[in-house]
Amino acid sequence: MATHLDIHQDPSGTVGIGQGPQVLSTSNQLDVIMGPLLNYRRTSNQQTGQPIWHGSVLVVTTPGQQTPQLVLSPAGPVDANVGNARFSVDSKIFGGEKLYEDPKRAFWRFLIDAPMQQFESRWSYDLQGLVYIDHQKTEKPQTFAVPSVAQSMRIMFHSCNGFSVGTDVDAWSGPALWHDVLRMHEQRPFHVMIGGGDQIYNDGVRVDGPLKPWTEIHSPHKRREYPFGQQMRDECDEYYFNNYVRWYGTKPFSTANGQIPQVNIWDDHDIIDGFGSYTDHFMQCPVFRGIGGVAHKYYLLFQHHLAPPKSTFTTDAPKTTNVSEQGHGTTPADPVQVKNSFVMMDDVGDPSYIIGQKPGPYVEECSRSIYTQLGARIAFAGIDARTERTRHQINYPETYKMLFDRLDKEFTANPDLKHLILLLGVPIAYPRLIWLENILQSPIIAPIRFLNKRFGWAGDFFNKFDGKVDLLDDLDDHYTSRAHKTERRELVQMLQNFSKKFSARITILGGDVHLAAIGRFYSNPKLQIPAEQDWRYIPNIVSSAITNKPPPQAVANLLARRNKIHHLDHDTDETLLEIFDRDPGLPGGVNATNGTNTTDNITGDGKDGKIVSKTSAANHATMPSRNYAIICESHPTSAPPAASTLSPPSISSAAPGNAPSILTNGDAASAISNPPGIKDNMRHPIHVGEQGAGTQHPAANGIQPTGLCGPYGLDVTLRVEISNKDAQGRTDGYGFSIPALHVSEALRDQGTRW
């Protein structure tokens, strides 16, 4: 039973539970195991015209360090041609806060802030006395970019940043696409890096980690009853920590971590494959509850720079995991877990967090969704879709209410916000797979399951946890799953109401599925609403995976064949945009990041070194190749550009689909597309920004603003890997643009039947 533990003040001034390992370094150097990791949190003071950028830096050190310091300094304008670029501040020193310490490691956080300038600026941060334990690593100040007062942020979005168990990592050149991210960052720096989930793959804990003996138990009943005692918890704790240190310290990913501020939401692989989507009686077993707690601890530390709970679940001390509405334990900490340790108390986190009202069913902590502003005109919201997840729900109804209450408050207070980027982790505008669910749950699977149970036949077809078809947990994760149909529809309708109320365009980000695609919701063509005035037009950028291997070509082609026109409700249709005019690296484009023809200097996937096709000739909707996305405003400043400064968009005469009205006199700000006709193919472009979508679109290079879709439109680039044998991770670009939204008063009351 838990007993009272003393509250202790660390020499850094941090108040916490426990006295730590009671060692103290007498050296002036800072012995670093891993880091720095840079996070973005929010802006403040936005309404005064002098906004302040807020972020944090995390390093993991050996225990007993003296309180470290970080020096933040102006490092000049991003554009070297900016004249008279005087910063409003000089260098500033920030002290570290100790989040957690045990006999092997300590986590130090620096909360930093920088006033945004009238020009896009670079900032340098230097950890005083930093020396890496691994002497092969070099110590140097890091830099990052902050947008100007008038700019919205340039966004990089990724997901599935790791390898599934059993993948030949060498065959896939490791995390090669991060080389491409850094090349793009060098040309035009990213201001923020959004992680859509699976930033790390912890599935190996059941293959070569402490859960291996438990996984190999054949009886589902014995696995459900298996205790998660303190010894197993300690072993899992060590496994998750070491896996984070290994992966977050791997170049080139580690280089990006220190230069591009991160904002992250987690998914199942950050815990273990399928977590939350197995049957309830199995998810309630001690081992799942235990690893949920351990994974949550290191998710908070590494990905959010937050102090962890005082204790996590063990069957030895089951009463230490009662949680309050703030997500922290209401009973004393387990003295065994905090022995020789220090855990910061009452970490207030940040105003950007939206904390759930009650703990999740399996991770016994409250969900942690995010709202923050990405520069002048873009808002961001990320829904924690894992903490509250079960097989039959993704989030609690009250969590959605809290999110929309926050959005309503923020957009009411700030009329300059023109766009909401919503991170869901899993795609929501995506082909239906209910037919596949029916097959995998049908009686025809029973004989195969029997052969698997008796003889191990088709072992990879069934998961090691509950003996069901392995693919089912992935299908149950999808919003398009039968179990989530109502929740999905209600969420989209709430987004439509919000979009119409504030004339704010919504774009959804999703990952998880290991291929690239662009889904869209839009008004039924019979309503005759141009996309620029259509609050139901909500693109879903599906970018996945940046590191994990893609599904086979046959799976991508099957999904493309299932790309039907679906009806969400009476007034809303949905389908994927056919954006992939050709496969990456094949003749026909010069958007590869080697700056020449896409096939130059790149070893292909084929046996003869040539680039091979990744999809069938008929598939223009799904791309089974590693990728990430770039999102930025079509114009770099808030003022609408003069018509004379813009060129008409480059529209490919060969592009299929509808013919939006072409801009006249280059006046992108006033362009309104022709409403789509009832007989038009809605898989093809339906507005000016989609016309010519693909490698020939002006947004495909990911560098230059297109000027399309009005001053508040967005350019989107999918950077798709050409060859997994290319260690430099070079990519080809596919682009389209998203129009700003102006809801016509004449249309506000039109089409509201659900």
GROMACS .gro file of C-alpha atoms in nm, residues 101-287:
model
  187
  101GLU     CA    1   1.557   1.200  -1.223
  102ASP     CA    2   1.650   0.847  -1.122
  103PRO     CA    3   1.986   0.673  -1.065
  104LYS     CA    4   2.049   0.646  -1.442
  105ARG     CA    5   1.919   0.965  -1.604
  106ALA     CA    6   1.771   1.310  -1.557
  107PHE     CA    7   1.535   1.511  -1.780
  108TRP     CA    8   1.589   1.887  -1.796
  109ARG     CA    9   1.347   2.131  -1.959
  110PHE     CA   10   1.409   2.489  -2.062
  111LEU     CA   11   1.101   2.703  -2.125
  112ILE     CA   12   1.215   2.961  -2.379
  113ASP     CA   13   1.048   3.255  -2.548
  114ALA     CA   14   1.142   3.498  -2.825
  115PRO     CA   15   0.964   3.813  -2.946
  116MET     CA   16   0.856   3.779  -3.308
  117GLN     CA   17   1.018   4.040  -3.531
  118GLN     CA   18   0.898   4.240  -3.831
  119PHE     CA   19   1.108   4.000  -4.040
  120GLU     CA   20   1.143   3.622  -4.042
  121SER     CA   21   1.419   3.555  -3.793
  122ARG     CA   22   1.671   3.292  -3.689
  123TRP     CA   23   1.754   3.221  -3.327
  124SER     CA   24   2.048   3.033  -3.180
  125TYR     CA   25   2.035   2.841  -2.853
  126ASP     CA   26   2.340   2.712  -2.671
  127LEU     CA   27   2.341   2.476  -2.372
  128GLN     CA   28   2.627   2.592  -2.154
  129GLY     CA   29   2.901   2.333  -2.099
  130LEU     CA   30   2.727   2.061  -2.302
  131VAL     CA   31   2.940   1.748  -2.348
  132TYR     CA   32   2.796   1.428  -2.495
  133ILE     CA   33   2.855   1.098  -2.321
  134ASP     CA   34   2.898   0.958  -2.670
  135HIS     CA   35   3.212   1.145  -2.773
  136GLN     CA   36   3.143   1.083  -3.142
  137LYS     CA   37   2.868   1.343  -3.121
  138THR     CA   38   2.962   1.708  -3.159
  139GLU     CA   39   2.853   1.997  -2.942
  140LYS     CA   40   2.743   2.315  -3.114
  141PRO     CA   41   2.472   2.580  -3.081
  142GLN     CA   42   2.145   2.495  -3.257
  143THR     CA   43   1.931   2.734  -3.461
  144PHE     CA   44   1.563   2.755  -3.548
  145ALA     CA   45   1.341   2.991  -3.746
  146VAL     CA   46   1.052   3.206  -3.621
  147PRO     CA   47   0.801   3.367  -3.858
  148SER     CA   48   0.764   3.743  -3.878
  149VAL     CA   49   0.477   3.919  -3.706
  150ALA     CA   50   0.286   3.915  -4.036
  151GLN     CA   51   0.362   3.553  -4.133
  152SER     CA   52   0.187   3.226  -4.075
  153MET     CA   53   0.411   2.929  -4.011
  154ARG     CA   54   0.557   2.701  -4.274
  155ILE     CA   55   0.457   2.352  -4.165
  156MET     CA   56   0.612   2.010  -4.212
  157PHE     CA   57   0.379   1.717  -4.132
  158HIS     CA   58   0.482   1.353  -4.085
  159SER     CA   59   0.366   1.029  -3.927
  160CYS     CA   60   0.473   0.667  -3.882
  161ASN     CA   61   0.834   0.752  -3.807
  162GLY     CA   62   0.968   0.403  -3.735
  163PHE     CA   63   0.977   0.045  -3.858
  164SER     CA   64   0.733  -0.235  -3.794
  165VAL     CA   65   0.871  -0.548  -3.630
  166GLY     CA   66   1.055  -0.766  -3.880
  167THR     CA   67   1.123  -0.495  -4.138
  168ASP     CA   68   1.463  -0.506  -4.308
  169VAL     CA   69   1.579  -0.160  -4.201
  170ASP     CA   70   1.886  -0.163  -4.428
  171ALA     CA   71   1.675  -0.246  -4.733
  172TRP     CA   72   1.478   0.070  -4.663
  173SER     CA   73   1.787   0.289  -4.600
  174GLY     CA   74   1.677   0.367  -4.244
  175PRO     CA   75   1.512   0.706  -4.182
  176ALA     CA   76   1.639   0.838  -4.516
  177LEU     CA   77   1.359   1.087  -4.583
  178TRP     CA   78   1.480   1.304  -4.296
  179HIS     CA   79   1.772   1.395  -4.523
  180ASP     CA   80   1.517   1.537  -4.763
  181VAL     CA   81   1.339   1.723  -4.481
  182LEU     CA   82   1.668   1.890  -4.390
  183ARG     CA   83   1.739   1.981  -4.754
  184MET     CA   84   1.400   2.149  -4.784
  185HIS     CA   85   1.450   2.314  -4.445
  186GLU     CA   86   1.779   2.461  -4.561
  187GLN     CA   87   1.617   2.614  -4.868
  188ARG     CA   88   1.314   2.757  -4.690
  189PRO     CA   89   1.304   2.678  -4.317
  190PHE     CA   90   1.011   2.509  -4.149
  191HIS     CA   91   0.871   2.691  -3.847
  192VAL     CA   92   0.701   2.386  -3.699
  193MET     CA   93   0.706   2.007  -3.740
  194ILE     CA   94   0.376   1.831  -3.667
  195GLY     CA   95   0.401   1.467  -3.562
  196GLY     CA   96   0.077   1.285  -3.639
  197GLY     CA   97   0.146   0.980  -3.426
  198ASP     CA   98   0.380   0.683  -3.421
  199GLN     CA   99   0.680   0.912  -3.377
  200ILE     CA  100   0.848   0.600  -3.244
  201TYR     CA  101   0.771   0.228  -3.280
  202ASN     CA  102   0.780   0.045  -2.946
  203ASP     CA  103   0.638  -0.285  -3.078
  204GLY     CA  104   0.971  -0.462  -3.026
  205VAL     CA  105   0.892  -0.477  -2.654
  206ARG     CA  106   0.695  -0.796  -2.727
  207VAL     CA  107   0.953  -0.951  -2.966
  208ASP     CA  108   1.294  -0.890  -2.814
  209GLY     CA  109   1.193  -0.703  -2.499
  210PRO     CA  110   1.050  -0.784  -2.156
  211LEU     CA  111   0.704  -0.878  -2.291
  212LYS     CA  112   0.839  -1.166  -2.501
  213PRO     CA  113   0.766  -1.440  -2.239
  214TRP     CA  114   0.414  -1.301  -2.192
  215THR     CA  115   0.352  -1.285  -2.569
  216GLU     CA  116   0.456  -1.649  -2.610
  217ILE     CA  117   0.192  -1.775  -2.367
  218HIS     CA  118  -0.057  -1.962  -2.590
  219SER     CA  119  -0.358  -1.942  -2.362
  220PRO     CA  120  -0.546  -1.610  -2.402
  221HIS     CA  121  -0.689  -1.660  -2.051
  222LYS     CA  122  -0.342  -1.693  -1.896
  223ARG     CA  123  -0.222  -1.385  -2.085
  224ARG     CA  124  -0.517  -1.184  -1.957
  225GLU     CA  125  -0.446  -1.288  -1.598
  226TYR     CA  126  -0.068  -1.243  -1.614
  227PRO     CA  127   0.045  -0.993  -1.347
  228PHE     CA  128   0.234  -0.673  -1.426
  229GLY     CA  129   0.455  -0.656  -1.120
  230GLN     CA  130   0.726  -0.411  -1.029
  231GLN     CA  131   1.003  -0.617  -1.191
  232MET     CA  132   0.823  -0.626  -1.526
  233ARG     CA  133   0.744  -0.257  -1.494
  234ASP     CA  134   1.112  -0.175  -1.433
  235GLU     CA  135   1.216  -0.384  -1.733
  236CYS     CA  136   0.957  -0.217  -1.956
  237ASP     CA  137   1.057   0.124  -1.824
  238GLU     CA  138   1.417   0.058  -1.921
  239TYR     CA  139   1.313  -0.075  -2.263
  240TYR     CA  140   1.098   0.228  -2.353
  241PHE     CA  141   1.364   0.473  -2.233
  242ASN     CA  142   1.642   0.305  -2.430
  243ASN     CA  143   1.426   0.284  -2.742
  244TYR     CA  144   1.353   0.657  -2.723
  245VAL     CA  145   1.720   0.741  -2.673
  246ARG     CA  146   1.823   0.518  -2.961
  247TRP     CA  147   1.564   0.646  -3.208
  248TYR     CA  148   1.559   1.014  -3.112
  249GLY     CA  149   1.938   1.010  -3.121
  250THR     CA  150   1.955   0.862  -3.473
  251LYS     CA  151   2.061   1.094  -3.754
  252PRO     CA  152   1.924   1.259  -3.958
  253PHE     CA  153   1.607   1.250  -3.745
  254SER     CA  154   1.801   1.375  -3.441
  255THR     CA  155   1.933   1.671  -3.642
  256ALA     CA  156   1.580   1.775  -3.735
  257ASN     CA  157   1.473   1.739  -3.369
  258GLY     CA  158   1.711   2.015  -3.264
  259GLN     CA  159   1.632   2.259  -3.547
  260ILE     CA  160   1.259   2.231  -3.620
  261PRO     CA  161   1.020   2.285  -3.328
  262GLN     CA  162   0.787   1.988  -3.280
  263VAL     CA  163   0.418   1.954  -3.190
  264ASN     CA  164   0.315   1.590  -3.137
  265ILE     CA  165   0.011   1.373  -3.081
  266TRP     CA  166   0.057   1.002  -3.015
  267ASP     CA  167  -0.089   0.688  -3.172
  268ASP     CA  168  -0.078   0.315  -3.105
  269HIS     CA  169   0.287   0.239  -3.195
  270ASP     CA  170   0.401   0.503  -2.945
  271ILE     CA  171   0.262   0.248  -2.698
  272ILE     CA  172   0.233  -0.087  -2.881
  273ASP     CA  173   0.065  -0.194  -3.205
  274GLY     CA  174  -0.316  -0.182  -3.186
  275PHE     CA  175  -0.336  -0.041  -2.833
  276GLY     CA  176  -0.698   0.053  -2.763
  277SER     CA  177  -0.849  -0.139  -3.054
  278TYR     CA  178  -0.850  -0.491  -2.911
  279THR     CA  179  -1.151  -0.631  -2.726
  280ASP     CA  180  -1.229  -0.460  -2.396
  281HIS     CA  181  -1.179  -0.766  -2.175
  282PHE     CA  182  -0.833  -0.811  -2.322
  283MET     CA  183  -0.738  -0.442  -2.309
  284GLN     CA  184  -0.825  -0.446  -1.937
  285CYS     CA  185  -0.555  -0.704  -1.862
  286PRO     CA  186  -0.271  -0.596  -1.627
  287VAL     CA  187   0.002  -0.609  -1.892
   0.00000   0.00000   0.00000
